[in-house]
XYZ file of C-alpha atoms in Angstrom:
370
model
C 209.194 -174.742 35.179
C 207.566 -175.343 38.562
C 204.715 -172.935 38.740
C 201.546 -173.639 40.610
C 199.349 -175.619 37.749
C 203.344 -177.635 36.390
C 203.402 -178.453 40.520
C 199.840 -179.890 40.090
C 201.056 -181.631 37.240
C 203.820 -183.149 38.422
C 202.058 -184.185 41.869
C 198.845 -185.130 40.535
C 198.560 -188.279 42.223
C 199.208 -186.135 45.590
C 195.840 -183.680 45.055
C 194.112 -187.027 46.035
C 196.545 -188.723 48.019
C 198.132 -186.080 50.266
C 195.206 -185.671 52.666
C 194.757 -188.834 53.295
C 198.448 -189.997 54.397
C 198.508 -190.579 57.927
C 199.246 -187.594 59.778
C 202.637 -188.697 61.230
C 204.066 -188.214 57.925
C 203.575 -184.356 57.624
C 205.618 -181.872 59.143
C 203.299 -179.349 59.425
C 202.338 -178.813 63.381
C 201.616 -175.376 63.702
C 204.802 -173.230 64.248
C 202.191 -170.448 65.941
C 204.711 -167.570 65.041
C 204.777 -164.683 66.901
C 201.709 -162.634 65.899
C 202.030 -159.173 64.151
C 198.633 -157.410 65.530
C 195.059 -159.073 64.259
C 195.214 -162.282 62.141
C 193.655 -162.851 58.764
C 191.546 -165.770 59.465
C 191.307 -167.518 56.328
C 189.176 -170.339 54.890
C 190.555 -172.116 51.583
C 187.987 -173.419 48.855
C 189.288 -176.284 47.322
C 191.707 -178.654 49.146
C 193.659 -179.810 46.043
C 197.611 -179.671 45.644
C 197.914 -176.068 46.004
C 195.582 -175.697 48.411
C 197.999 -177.840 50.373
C 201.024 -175.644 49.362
C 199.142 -172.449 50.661
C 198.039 -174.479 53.638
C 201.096 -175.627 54.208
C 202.868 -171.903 53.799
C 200.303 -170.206 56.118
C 202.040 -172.023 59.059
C 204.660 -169.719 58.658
C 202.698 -166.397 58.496
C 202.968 -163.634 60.981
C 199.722 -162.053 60.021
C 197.068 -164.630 58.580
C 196.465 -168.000 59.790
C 194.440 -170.781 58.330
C 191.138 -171.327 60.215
C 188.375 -172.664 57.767
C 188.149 -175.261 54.870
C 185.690 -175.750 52.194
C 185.607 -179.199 50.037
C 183.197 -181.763 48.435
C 184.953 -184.184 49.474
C 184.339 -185.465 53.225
C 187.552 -187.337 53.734
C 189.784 -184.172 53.185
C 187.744 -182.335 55.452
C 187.916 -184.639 58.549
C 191.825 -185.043 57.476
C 192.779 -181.733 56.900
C 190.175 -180.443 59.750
C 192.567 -183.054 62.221
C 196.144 -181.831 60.674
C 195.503 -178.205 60.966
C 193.246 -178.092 64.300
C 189.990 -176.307 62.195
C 186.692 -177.209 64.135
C 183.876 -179.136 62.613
C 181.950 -175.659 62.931
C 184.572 -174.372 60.373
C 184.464 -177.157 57.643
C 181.978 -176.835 54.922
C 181.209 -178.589 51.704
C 180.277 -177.051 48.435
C 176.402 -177.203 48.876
C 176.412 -175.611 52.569
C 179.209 -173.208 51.878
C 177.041 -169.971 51.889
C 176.179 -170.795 55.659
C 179.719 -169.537 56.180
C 178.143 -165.985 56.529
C 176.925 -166.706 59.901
C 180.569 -167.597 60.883
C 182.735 -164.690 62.867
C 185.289 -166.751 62.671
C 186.361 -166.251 59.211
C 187.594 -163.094 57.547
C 188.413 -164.445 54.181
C 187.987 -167.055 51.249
C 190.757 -167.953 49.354
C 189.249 -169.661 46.199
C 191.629 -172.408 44.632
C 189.596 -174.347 42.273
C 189.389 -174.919 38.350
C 189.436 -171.637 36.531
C 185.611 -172.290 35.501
C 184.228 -172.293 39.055
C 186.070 -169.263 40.346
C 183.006 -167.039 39.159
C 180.081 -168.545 41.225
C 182.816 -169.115 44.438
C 184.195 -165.458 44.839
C 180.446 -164.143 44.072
C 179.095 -166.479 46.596
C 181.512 -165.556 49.377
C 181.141 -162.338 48.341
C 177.120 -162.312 48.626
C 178.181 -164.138 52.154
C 179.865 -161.119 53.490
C 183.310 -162.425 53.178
C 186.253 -161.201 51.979
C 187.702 -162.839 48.716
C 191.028 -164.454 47.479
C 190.878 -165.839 44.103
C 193.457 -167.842 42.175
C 194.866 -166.640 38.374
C 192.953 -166.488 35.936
C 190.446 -165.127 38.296
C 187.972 -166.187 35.974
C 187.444 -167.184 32.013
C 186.626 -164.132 30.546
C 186.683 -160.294 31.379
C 183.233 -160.058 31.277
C 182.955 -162.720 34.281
C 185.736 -161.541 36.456
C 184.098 -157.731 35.978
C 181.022 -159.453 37.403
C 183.225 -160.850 40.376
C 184.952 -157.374 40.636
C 181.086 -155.529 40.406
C 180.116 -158.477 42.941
C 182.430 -157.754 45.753
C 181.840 -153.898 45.499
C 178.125 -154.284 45.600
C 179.109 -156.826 49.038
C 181.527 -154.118 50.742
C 184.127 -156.569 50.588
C 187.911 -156.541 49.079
C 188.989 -158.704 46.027
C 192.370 -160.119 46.018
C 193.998 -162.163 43.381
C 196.766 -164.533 43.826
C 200.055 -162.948 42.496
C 202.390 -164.274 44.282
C 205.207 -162.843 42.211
C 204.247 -159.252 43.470
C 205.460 -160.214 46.347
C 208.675 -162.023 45.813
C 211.821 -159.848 47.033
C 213.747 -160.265 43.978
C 210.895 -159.915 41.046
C 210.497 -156.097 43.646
C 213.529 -155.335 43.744
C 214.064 -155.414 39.669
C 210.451 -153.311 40.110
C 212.420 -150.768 42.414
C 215.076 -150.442 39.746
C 212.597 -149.616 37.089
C 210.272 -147.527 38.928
C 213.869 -145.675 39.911
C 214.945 -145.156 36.295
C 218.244 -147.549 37.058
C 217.794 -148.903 33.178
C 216.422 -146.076 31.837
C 213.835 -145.872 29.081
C 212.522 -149.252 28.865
C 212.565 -150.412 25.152
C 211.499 -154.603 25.429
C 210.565 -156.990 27.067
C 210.839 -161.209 26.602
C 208.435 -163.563 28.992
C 208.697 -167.115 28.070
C 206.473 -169.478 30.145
C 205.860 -173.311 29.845
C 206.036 -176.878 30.720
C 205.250 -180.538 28.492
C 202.201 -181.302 30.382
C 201.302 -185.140 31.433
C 198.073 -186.588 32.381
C 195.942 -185.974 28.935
C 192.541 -186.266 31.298
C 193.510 -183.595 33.788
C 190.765 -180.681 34.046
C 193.403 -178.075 32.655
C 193.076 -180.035 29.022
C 189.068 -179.450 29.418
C 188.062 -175.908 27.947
C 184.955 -176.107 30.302
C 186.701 -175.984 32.961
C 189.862 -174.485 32.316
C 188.430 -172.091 29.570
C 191.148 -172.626 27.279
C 194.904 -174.460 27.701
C 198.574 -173.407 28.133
C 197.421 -168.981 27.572
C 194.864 -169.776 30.722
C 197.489 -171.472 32.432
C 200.778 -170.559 32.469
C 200.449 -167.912 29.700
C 199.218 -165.797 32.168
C 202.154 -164.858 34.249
C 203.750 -163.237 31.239
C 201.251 -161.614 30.252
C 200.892 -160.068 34.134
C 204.929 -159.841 34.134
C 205.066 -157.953 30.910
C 202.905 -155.114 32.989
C 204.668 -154.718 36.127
C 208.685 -155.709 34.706
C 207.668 -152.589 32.000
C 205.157 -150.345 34.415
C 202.543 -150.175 31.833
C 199.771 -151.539 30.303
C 199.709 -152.416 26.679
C 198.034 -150.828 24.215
C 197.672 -153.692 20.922
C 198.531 -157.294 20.936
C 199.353 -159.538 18.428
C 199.748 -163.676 18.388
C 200.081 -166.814 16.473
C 199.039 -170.326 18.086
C 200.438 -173.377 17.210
C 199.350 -176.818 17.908
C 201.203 -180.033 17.180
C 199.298 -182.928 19.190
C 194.963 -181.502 17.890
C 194.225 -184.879 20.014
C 195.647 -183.967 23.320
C 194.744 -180.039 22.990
C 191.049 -180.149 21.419
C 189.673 -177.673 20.089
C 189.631 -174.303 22.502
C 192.387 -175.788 24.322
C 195.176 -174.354 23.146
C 199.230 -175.187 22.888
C 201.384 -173.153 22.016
C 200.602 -169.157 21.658
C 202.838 -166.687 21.012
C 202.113 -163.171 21.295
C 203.414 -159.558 21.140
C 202.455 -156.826 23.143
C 203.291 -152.789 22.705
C 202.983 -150.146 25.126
C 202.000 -146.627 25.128
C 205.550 -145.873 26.057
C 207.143 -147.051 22.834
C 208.058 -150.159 24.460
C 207.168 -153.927 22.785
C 206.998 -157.593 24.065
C 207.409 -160.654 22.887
C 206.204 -163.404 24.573
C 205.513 -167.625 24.644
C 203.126 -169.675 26.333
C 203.235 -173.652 26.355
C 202.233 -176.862 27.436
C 204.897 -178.630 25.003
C 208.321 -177.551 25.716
C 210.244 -177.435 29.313
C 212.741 -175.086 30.496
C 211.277 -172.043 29.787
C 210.978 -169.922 33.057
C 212.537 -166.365 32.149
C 211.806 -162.840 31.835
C 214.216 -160.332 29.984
C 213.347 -156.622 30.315
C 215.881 -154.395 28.128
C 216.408 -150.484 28.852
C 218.368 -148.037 27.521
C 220.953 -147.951 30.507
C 220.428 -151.268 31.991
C 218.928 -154.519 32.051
C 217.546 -157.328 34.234
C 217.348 -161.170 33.432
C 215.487 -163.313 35.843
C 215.843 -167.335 35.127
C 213.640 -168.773 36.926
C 211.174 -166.130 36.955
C 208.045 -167.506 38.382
C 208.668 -170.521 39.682
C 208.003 -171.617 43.431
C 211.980 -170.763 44.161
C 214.409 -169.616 44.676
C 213.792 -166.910 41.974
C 217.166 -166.719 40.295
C 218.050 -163.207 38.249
C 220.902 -160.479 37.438
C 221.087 -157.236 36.247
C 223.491 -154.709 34.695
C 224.847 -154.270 38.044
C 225.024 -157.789 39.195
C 223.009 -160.393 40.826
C 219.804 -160.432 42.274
C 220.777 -161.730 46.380
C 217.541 -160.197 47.831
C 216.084 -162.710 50.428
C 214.846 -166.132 49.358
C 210.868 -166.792 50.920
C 207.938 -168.948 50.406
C 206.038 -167.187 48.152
C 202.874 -168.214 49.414
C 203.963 -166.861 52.806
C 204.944 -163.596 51.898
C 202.023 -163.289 50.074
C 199.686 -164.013 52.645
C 201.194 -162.229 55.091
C 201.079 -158.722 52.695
C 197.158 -159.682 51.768
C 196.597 -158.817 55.291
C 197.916 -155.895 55.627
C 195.836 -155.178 52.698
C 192.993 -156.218 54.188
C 192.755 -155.385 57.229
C 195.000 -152.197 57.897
C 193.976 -150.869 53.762
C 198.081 -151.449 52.786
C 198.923 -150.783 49.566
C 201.099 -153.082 47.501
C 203.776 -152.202 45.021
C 202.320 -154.372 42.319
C 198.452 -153.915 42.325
C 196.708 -157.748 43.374
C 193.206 -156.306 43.313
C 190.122 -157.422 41.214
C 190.580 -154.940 38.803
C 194.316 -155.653 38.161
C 193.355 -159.389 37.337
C 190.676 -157.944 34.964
C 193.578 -155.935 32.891
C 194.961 -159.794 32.254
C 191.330 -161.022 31.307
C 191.153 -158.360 28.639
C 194.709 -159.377 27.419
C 193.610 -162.858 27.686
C 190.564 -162.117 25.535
C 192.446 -160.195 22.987
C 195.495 -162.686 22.400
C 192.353 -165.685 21.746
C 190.529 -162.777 19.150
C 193.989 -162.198 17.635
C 194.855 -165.606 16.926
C 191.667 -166.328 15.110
C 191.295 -163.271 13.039
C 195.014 -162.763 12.239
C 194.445 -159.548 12.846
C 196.144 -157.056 15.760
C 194.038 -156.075 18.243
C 193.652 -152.372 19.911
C 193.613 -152.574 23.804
C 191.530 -150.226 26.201
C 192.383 -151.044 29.505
């Protein structure tokens, strides 16, 4: 499975190492692409691994480009500020970040940092007059990311959350289908997600800072799957964790969850979420005159899937491209996406989130209001 946090997991070494290789060994000069009308000029928070990736992807975009960095570390700024051509003006550490309001040259923030500091990031950029991007789980709880949602709307500025899948050609086109009737009344759905995770230290085994383990994680893109493959949001959840290794995954951080969702529709899920197995990277979604089968489902690419009436041979992208490119027409022109990517959407998860942790300490199902 190679999702954003397994990519970080595999390439942990890099999130350290990457910025400082010598320049000659990236290929990442500027491709300047032909512009499609105003740029999203975009600062990323947090200059880890997949800060790199989005970095990396933005080259490519028609519609945003990367302008601005934020970091507490001084070496990636000077190295990143010299690969992609940001001015000194436009680098800022953690304590002088809010000074990033008196900056025209920046549109938006795109916060990629543990799940524990997305809170006080996206509020401060927010309170800075800046428009926010914030990485899934957009925060630890509901009740936080409703702060960040109430935050941005008491700032006059738009809330984005990074689902890249919402804007991956195949994933929409298996939408389309759906939102088309093309399998009929949709009657289950099956989102398995997971990885065996390494480095027993990393911050994604810390419940601080991750606010919980594989559900937090990688959990998460079922959960958000299992609403836009189906078209509707749950009504009662159900789940069982199970942990093997209580030394690697303390307590809060949890292992293996599975849970089971049903919607208003008649429809149910059943889904996994893991740090403990590999190969599991597929959604199933089941209708009455069709299905669709997508294997990988998530990962970076090339999404892989087929349906009742064949393969899925819808272009292949960079994910964090396309997605980049489509936040700006959101922001800027007011575009509306297929899939929803907006504060409130990644609130909907946070609830789930909250409900799949109550129902696997009570035993008990849990009614959903979202």
């Amino acid at each position: 499975m190679d999702t954003r946090r397994n990519f970080l997991q595999k390439m942990a070494v890099s999130a350290v190492v990457l910025p400082f290789l010598p320049l000659s060994g990236f290929s990442s000069v500027r491709k300047d692409p032909v512009p499609e009308g105003p740029l999203l000029r975009v600062a990323i928070l947090g200059l880890g691994g997949y800060g790199g990736r989005v970095a990396e992807a933005m080259q490519s975009c028609k519609r945003a480009r990367l302008v601005g960095l934020v970091s507490g570390t001084p070496e990636k700024l000077s190295t990143w500020g010299t690969r992609y051509n940001i001015p000194e003006k436009n680098r800022y550490n953690y304590e002088n970040f809010d000074r990033i309001k008196d900056n025209p040259d920046i549109d938006v923030v795109y916060v990629i940092t543990p799940n524990s500091l997305h809170h006080d990031h996206v509020i401060r950029a927010a309170k800075a007059g800046k428009h926010v991007i914030s990485e899934k789980p957009m925060s630890l709880n509901a009740q936080m990311g409703q702060e960040m949602v109430d935050a941005c709307k008491k700032a006059g500025v738009k809330l984005l959350v990074g689902y890249r899948m919402h804007f991956e050609p195949r994933t929409l086109e298996v939408v389309r289908m759906r939102k088309n009737g093309e399998f009929g009344k949709i009657m289950f759905f099956q989102g398995q997600c997971g990885f065996k995770i390494g480095d027993p230290t990393q911050w994604r085994l810390k419940k601080d800072m991750a606010g919980g383990g594989s559900l937090m994680d990688i959990g998460i893109y079922a959960i958000n799957g299992a609403r836009y493959m189906t078209g509707e949001d749950p009504v009662w959840v159900t789940a069982q964790e199970t942990k093997t290794d209580p030394v690697k995954f303390r307590e809060g951080v949890d292992e293996t969850i599975q849970f089971q969702l049903g919607f208003p529709g008649g429809a149910v899920a059943s889904c996994l979420s893991t740090y403990n197995m590999n190969n599991l990277d597929r959604f199933y979604l089941d209708g009455q005159k069709g299905f669709a089968e997508m294997q990988p489902s998530t990962g970076y690419g090339p999404i892989k899937g087929r349906t009742h009436k064949g393969e899925l041979t819808q272009p292949v992208v960079t994910h964090q491209t396309a997605q980049m490119d489509a936040m700006a027409g959101i922001i800027l022109h007011g575009e509306k996406p297929e899939v929803p990517v907006d504060g409130e959407e990644a609130v909907k998860d946070l609830k789930i989130i909250d409900a799949i942790y109550r129902a696997c300490r009570t035993g008990q199902r849990q009614e959903l209001k979202l």
